[in-house]
Coordinates of C-alpha atoms and ligand atoms in Angstrom, one line a residue:
X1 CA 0.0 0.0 0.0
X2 CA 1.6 3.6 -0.5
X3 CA 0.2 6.6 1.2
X4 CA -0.3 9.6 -1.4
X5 CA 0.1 12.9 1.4
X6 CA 0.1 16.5 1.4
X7 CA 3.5 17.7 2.9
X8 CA 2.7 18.7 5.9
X9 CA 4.7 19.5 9.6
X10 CA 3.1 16.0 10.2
X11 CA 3.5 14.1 7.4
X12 CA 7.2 14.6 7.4
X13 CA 7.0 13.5 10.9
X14 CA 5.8 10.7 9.7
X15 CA 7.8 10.0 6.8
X16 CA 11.3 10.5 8.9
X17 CA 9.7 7.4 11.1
X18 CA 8.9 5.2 7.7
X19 CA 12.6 6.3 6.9
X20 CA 14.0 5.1 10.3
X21 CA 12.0 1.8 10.0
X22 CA 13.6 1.0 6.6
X23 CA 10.8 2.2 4.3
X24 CA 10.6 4.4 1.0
X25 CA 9.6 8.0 1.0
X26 CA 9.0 9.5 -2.4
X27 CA 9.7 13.2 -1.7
X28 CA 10.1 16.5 -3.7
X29 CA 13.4 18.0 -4.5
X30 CA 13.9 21.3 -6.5
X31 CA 15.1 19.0 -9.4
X32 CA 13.0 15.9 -9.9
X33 CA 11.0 13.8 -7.0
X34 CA 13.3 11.8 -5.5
X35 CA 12.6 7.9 -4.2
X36 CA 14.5 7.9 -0.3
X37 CA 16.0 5.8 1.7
X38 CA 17.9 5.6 5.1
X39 CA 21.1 5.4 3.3
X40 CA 22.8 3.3 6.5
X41 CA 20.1 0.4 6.1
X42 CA 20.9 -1.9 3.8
X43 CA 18.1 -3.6 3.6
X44 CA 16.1 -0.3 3.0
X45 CA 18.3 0.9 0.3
X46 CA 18.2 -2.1 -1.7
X47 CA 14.2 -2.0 -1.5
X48 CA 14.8 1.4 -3.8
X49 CA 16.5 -1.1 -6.5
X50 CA 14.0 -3.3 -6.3
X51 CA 10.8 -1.1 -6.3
X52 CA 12.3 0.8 -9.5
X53 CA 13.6 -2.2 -11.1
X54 CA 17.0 -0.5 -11.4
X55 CA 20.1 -3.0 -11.9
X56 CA 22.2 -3.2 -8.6
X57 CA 25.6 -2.0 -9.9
X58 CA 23.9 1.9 -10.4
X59 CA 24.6 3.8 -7.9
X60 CA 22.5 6.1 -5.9
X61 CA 23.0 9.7 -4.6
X62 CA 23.4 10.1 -0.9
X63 CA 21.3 13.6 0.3
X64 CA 22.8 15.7 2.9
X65 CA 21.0 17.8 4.9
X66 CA 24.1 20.9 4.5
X67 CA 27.6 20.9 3.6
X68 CA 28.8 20.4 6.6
X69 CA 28.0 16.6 6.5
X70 CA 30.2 16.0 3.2
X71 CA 33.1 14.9 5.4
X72 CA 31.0 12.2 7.0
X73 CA 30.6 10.8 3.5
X74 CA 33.6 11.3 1.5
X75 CA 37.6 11.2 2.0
X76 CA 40.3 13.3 0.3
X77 CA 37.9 16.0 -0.6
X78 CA 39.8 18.5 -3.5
X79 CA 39.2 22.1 -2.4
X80 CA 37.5 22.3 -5.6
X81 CA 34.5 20.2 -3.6
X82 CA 34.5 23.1 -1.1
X83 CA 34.5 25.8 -3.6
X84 CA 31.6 24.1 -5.7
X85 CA 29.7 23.1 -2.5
X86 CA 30.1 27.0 -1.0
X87 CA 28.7 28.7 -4.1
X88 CA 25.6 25.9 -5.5
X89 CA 24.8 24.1 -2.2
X90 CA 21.4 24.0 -1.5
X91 CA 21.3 23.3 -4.7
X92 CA 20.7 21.3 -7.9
X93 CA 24.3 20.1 -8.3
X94 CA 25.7 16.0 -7.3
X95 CA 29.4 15.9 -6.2
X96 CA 31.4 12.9 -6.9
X97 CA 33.8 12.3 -4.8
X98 CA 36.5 9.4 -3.4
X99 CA 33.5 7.4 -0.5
X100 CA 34.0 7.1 3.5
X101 CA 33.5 3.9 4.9
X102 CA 30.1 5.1 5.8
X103 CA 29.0 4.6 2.0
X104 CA 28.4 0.5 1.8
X105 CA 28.8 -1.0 -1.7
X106 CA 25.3 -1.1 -2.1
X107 CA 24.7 3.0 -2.2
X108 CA 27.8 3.2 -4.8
X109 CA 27.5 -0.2 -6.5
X110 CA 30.4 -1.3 -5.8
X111 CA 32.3 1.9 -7.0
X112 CA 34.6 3.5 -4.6
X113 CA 32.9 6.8 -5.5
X114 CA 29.9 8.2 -3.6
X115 CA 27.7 11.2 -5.1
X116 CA 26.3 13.8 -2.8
X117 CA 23.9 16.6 -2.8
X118 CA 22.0 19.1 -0.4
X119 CA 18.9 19.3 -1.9
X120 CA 17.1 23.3 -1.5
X121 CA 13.8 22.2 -1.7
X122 CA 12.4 23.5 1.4
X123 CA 10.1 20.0 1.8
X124 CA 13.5 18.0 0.9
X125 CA 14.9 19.9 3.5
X126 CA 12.4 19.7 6.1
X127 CA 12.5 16.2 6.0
X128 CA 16.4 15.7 6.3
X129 CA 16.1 17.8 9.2
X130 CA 12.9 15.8 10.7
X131 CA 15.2 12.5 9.5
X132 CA 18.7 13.6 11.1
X133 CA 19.9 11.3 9.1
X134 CA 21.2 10.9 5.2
X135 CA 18.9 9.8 2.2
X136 CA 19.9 7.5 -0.8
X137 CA 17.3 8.7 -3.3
X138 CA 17.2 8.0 -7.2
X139 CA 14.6 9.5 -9.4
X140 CA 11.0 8.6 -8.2
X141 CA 10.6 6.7 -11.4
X142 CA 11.0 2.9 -12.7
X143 CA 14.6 2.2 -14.4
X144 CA 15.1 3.7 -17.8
X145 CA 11.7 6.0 -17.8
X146 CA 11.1 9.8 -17.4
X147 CA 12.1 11.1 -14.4
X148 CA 8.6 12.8 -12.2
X149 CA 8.7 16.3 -12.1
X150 CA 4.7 15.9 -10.1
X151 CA 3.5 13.7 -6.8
X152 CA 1.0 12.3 -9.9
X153 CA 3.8 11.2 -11.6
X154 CA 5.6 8.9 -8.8
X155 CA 2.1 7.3 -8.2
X156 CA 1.6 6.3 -11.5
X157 CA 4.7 4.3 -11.6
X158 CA 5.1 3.0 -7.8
X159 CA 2.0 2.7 -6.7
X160 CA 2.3 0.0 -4.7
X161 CA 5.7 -0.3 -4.4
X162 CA 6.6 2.4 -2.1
X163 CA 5.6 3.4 1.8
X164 CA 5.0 7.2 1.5
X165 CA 4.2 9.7 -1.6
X166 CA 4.7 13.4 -0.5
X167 CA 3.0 15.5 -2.4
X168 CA 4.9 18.8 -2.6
X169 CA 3.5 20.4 -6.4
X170 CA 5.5 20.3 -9.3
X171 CA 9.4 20.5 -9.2
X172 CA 10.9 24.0 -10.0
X173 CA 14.4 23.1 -11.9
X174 CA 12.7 19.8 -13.5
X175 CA 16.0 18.7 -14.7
X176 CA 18.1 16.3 -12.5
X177 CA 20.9 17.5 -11.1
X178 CA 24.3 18.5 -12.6
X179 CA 26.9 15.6 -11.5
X180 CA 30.3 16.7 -11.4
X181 CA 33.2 13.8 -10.7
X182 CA 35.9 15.2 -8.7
X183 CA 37.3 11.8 -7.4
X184 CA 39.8 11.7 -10.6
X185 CA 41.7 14.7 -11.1
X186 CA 40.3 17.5 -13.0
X187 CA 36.5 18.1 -12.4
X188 CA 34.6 16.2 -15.3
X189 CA 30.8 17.0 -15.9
X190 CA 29.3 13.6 -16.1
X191 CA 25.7 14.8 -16.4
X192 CA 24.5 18.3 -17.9
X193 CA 21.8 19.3 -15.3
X194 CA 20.4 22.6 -13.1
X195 CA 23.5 23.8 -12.5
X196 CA 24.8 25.1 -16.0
X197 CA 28.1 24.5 -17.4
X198 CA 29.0 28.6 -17.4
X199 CA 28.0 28.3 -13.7
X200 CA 30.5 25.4 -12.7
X201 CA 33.0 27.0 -15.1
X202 CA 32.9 30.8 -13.2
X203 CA 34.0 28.6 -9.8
X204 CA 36.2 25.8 -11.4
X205 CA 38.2 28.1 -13.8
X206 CA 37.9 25.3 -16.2
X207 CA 36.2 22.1 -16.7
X208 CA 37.7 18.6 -18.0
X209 CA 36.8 16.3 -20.4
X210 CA 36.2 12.2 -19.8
X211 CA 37.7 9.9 -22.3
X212 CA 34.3 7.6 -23.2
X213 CA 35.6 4.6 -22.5
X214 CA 36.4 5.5 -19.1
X215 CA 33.0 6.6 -18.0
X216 CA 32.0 5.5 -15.0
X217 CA 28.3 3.6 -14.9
X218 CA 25.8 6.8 -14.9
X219 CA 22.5 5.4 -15.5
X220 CA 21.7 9.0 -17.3
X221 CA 24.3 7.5 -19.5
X222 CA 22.9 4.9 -21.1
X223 CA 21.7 6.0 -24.4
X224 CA 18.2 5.1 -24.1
X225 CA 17.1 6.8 -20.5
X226 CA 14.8 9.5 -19.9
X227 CA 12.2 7.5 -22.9
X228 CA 8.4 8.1 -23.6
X229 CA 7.0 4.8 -25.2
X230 CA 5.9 6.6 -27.8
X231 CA 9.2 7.3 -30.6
X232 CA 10.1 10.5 -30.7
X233 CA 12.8 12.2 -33.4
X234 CA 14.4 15.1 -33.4
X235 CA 14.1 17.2 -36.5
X236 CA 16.1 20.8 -37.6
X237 CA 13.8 23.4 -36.5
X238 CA 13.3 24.6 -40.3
X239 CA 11.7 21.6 -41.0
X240 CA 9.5 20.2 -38.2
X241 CA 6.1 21.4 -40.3
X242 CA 7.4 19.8 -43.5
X243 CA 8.7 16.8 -41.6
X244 CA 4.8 16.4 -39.6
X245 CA 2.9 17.3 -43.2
X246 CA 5.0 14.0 -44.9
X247 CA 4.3 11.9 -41.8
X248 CA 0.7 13.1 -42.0
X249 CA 0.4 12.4 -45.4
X250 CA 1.7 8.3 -44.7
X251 CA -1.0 8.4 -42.3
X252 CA 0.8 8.6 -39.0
X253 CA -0.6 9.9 -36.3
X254 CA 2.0 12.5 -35.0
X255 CA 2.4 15.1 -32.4
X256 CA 4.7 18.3 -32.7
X257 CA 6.3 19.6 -29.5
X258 CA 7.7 23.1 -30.4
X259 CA 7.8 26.5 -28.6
X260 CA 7.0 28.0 -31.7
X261 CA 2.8 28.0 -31.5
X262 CA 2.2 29.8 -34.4
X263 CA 3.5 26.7 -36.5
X264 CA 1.9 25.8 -39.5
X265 CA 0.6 22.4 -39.2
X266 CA -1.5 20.2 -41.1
X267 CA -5.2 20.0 -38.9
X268 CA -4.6 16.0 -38.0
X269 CA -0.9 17.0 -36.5
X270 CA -1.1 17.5 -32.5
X271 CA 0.7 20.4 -31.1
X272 CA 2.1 20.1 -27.4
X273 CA 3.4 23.5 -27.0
X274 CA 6.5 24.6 -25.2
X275 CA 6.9 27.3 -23.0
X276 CA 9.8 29.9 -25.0
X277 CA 11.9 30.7 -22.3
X278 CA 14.8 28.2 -21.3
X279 CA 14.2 28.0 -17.5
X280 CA 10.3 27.7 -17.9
X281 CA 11.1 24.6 -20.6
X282 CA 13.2 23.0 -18.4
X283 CA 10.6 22.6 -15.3
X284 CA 7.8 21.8 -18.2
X285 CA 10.3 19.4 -20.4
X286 CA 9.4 16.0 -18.8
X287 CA 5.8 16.7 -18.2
X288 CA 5.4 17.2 -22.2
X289 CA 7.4 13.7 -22.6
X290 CA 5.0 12.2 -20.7
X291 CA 2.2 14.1 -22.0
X292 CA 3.3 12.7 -25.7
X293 CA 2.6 9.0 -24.9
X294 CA -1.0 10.0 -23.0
X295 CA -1.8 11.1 -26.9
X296 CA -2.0 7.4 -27.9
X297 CA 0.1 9.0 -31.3
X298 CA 2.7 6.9 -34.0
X299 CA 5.5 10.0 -33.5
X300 CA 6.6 12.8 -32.0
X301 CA 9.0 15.5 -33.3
X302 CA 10.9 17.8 -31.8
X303 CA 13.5 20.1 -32.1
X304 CA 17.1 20.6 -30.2
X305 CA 17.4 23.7 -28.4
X306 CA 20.3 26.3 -28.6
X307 CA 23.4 24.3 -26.2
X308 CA 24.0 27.2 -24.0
X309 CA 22.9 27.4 -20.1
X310 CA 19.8 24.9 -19.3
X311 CA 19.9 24.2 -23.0
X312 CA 22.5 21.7 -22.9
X313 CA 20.8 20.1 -20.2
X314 CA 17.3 19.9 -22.2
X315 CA 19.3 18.8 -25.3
X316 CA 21.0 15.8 -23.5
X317 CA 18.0 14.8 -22.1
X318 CA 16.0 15.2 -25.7
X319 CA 18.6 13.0 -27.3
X320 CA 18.3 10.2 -24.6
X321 CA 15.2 10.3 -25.2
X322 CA 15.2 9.9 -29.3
X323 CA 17.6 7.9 -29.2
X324 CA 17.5 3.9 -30.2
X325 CA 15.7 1.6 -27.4
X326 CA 17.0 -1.4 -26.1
X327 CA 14.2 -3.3 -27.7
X328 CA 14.2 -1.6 -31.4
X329 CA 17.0 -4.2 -31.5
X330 CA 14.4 -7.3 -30.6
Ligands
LIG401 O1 18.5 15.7 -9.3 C1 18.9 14.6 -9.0 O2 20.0 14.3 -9.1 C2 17.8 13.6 -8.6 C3 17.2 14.0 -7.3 C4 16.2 13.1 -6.7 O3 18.2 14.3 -6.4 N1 18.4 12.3 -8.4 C5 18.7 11.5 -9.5 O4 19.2 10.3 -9.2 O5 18.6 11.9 -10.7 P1 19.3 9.1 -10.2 O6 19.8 7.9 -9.4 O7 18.1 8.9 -11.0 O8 20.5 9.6 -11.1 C6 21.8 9.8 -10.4 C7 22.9 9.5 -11.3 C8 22.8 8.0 -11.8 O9 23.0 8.0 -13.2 C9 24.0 7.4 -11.1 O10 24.6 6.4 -11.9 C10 24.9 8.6 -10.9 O11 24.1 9.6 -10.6 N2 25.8 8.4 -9.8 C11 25.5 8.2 -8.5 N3 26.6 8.0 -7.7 C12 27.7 7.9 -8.6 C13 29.1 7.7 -8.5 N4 29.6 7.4 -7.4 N5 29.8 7.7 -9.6 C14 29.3 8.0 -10.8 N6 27.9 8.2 -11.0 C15 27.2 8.2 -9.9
LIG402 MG1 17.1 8.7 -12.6

């Protein structure tokens, strides 16, 4: 059975408790919902593998409740840590870095890594605080689909499977966080997210780059993640109406996501239509993927956004999610 709550003074009360007695607590964070765990109980934290069908050897982000707990978690920290942890804590930003022995192989699968985060979501918070503990929380979804930016969302894939929803309204950023790996020299981006490239880079100086085969298992890696069922392909900007007429014309049902709503489109094509601004895309951008399969449509099209601030972030995540499934190749 899972509880579907208002966050309240008393809710959280309550969820801490589940928390404590090894449950799972879906919560709101500023980026996506989150799916928590006591990250010291192993039992509890691999119940959040097994309720999102997520393969054991990804690892999970440990949530702090402030900086000042990053030392409980992680050894060696680079100054740079300290630097990025000063200027976008609270905030939508996951620092890899070398683990403590207070990270078991289960939170890091088996790397000798742990990510961590202080979430600024005032609910996230309030429950850390209520918890006084740490929480292992992936996204509040099952493995390989969109991450919830809504409570509705983490219902309608874990109902069921989880103790506690905690209804907090839609997430602001709606992006996951920015993942930065510091454990290996030179800080590497290993996921574009709310914290922007430009950001990191006015801290860092500069930014490295990770040689492919070398890249450490990031589930937002995997070519296919962040999916609607429905197939969705990206298409130059100039030709998304041309593109939609021809599919049209085949007799394809299709749907157009574009923040350009004065598009001329055949009457037949769908329109789901972006909001123009970049930040305002962002917290909208998995809503609309999950709005394209609820239009029971063949296609979707799209367009790739301009790379620069949240745009790279909403481009990576646009690609994933055009790119080739697992089961296109039987
Ligand atoms: O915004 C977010 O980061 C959200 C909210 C809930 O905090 N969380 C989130 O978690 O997106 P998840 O598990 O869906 O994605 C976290 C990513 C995974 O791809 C995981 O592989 C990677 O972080 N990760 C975690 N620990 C890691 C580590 N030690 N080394 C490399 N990648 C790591
Ligand atoms: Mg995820």
């Amino acid at each position: 059975m899972t509880d579907f709550v208002t966050a309240t003074t008393e809710s959280l009360r309550h969820a801490a408790q589940i928390l404590r007695q090894g449950g799972l607590v879906a919560f709101p964070t500023e980026t996506v919902y989150g799916l928590g765990a006591d990250a010291e109980i192993p039992a509890a934290v691999a119940r959040v593998f097994a309720a999102k069908g997520r393969p054991a050897d990804h690892p999970l982000i440990v949530h702090l409740a402030g900086a000042e707990e990053l030392d409980r978690w992680a050894r060696d920290v680079p100054a740079a840590a300290y630097d990025l942890a000063a200027a976008f804590w609270p905030g939508p930003l996951t620092l890899i870095l070398k683990r403590s022995s207070r990270a078991s192989d289960l939170v890091t699968g088996g790397l000798d890594t742990v990510g961590l985060r202080v979430p600024s979501h005032p609910i996230a918070q309030e429950l850390l605080q209520a918890f006084g503990g740490s929480i292992a929380a992936p996204s509040a979804n099952r493995f390989g689909r969109v991450s919830p930016t809504t409570a509705q969302h983490v219902l309608s894939e874990l109902e069921g499977r989880i103790d506690l929803i905690l209804d907090g309204g839609p997430c602001q950023v709606g992006l996951e966080s920015t993942i930065v790996d510091l454990s290996r020299g030179q800080p590497v981006v290993l996921r574009p997210g709310g914290i922007t490239t430009e950001r990191l880079t006015e801290v860092l100086g500069s930014l490295g780059t990770l040689p492919a085969a070398t890249a450490p298992r990031v589930s937002g890696a995997l070519d296919s993640h962040y999916a609607p069922r429905t197939r969705l392909i990206l298409v130059p900007e100039a030709n998304l109406a041309q593109q939609a007429e021809v599919l049209a014309s085949t007799g394809k049902r299709v749907v157009v996501l574009s923040a350009d709503h004065s598009l001329p489109l055949p009457a037949a094509v769908e329109r789901i239509k972006w909001p123009a601004e970049q930040s305002s895309l962002a917290s909208a951008l998995y809503a609309s993927l999950r709005a394209i399969d609820a239009l029971d449509v063949d296609v979707a099209l799209a367009s790739l956004p301009a790379e620069q601030g949240l745009g790279q972030a909403i481009a990576d995540r646009l690609r994933k999610a055009a790119a080739p499934r697992p089961e296109d190749n039987g």
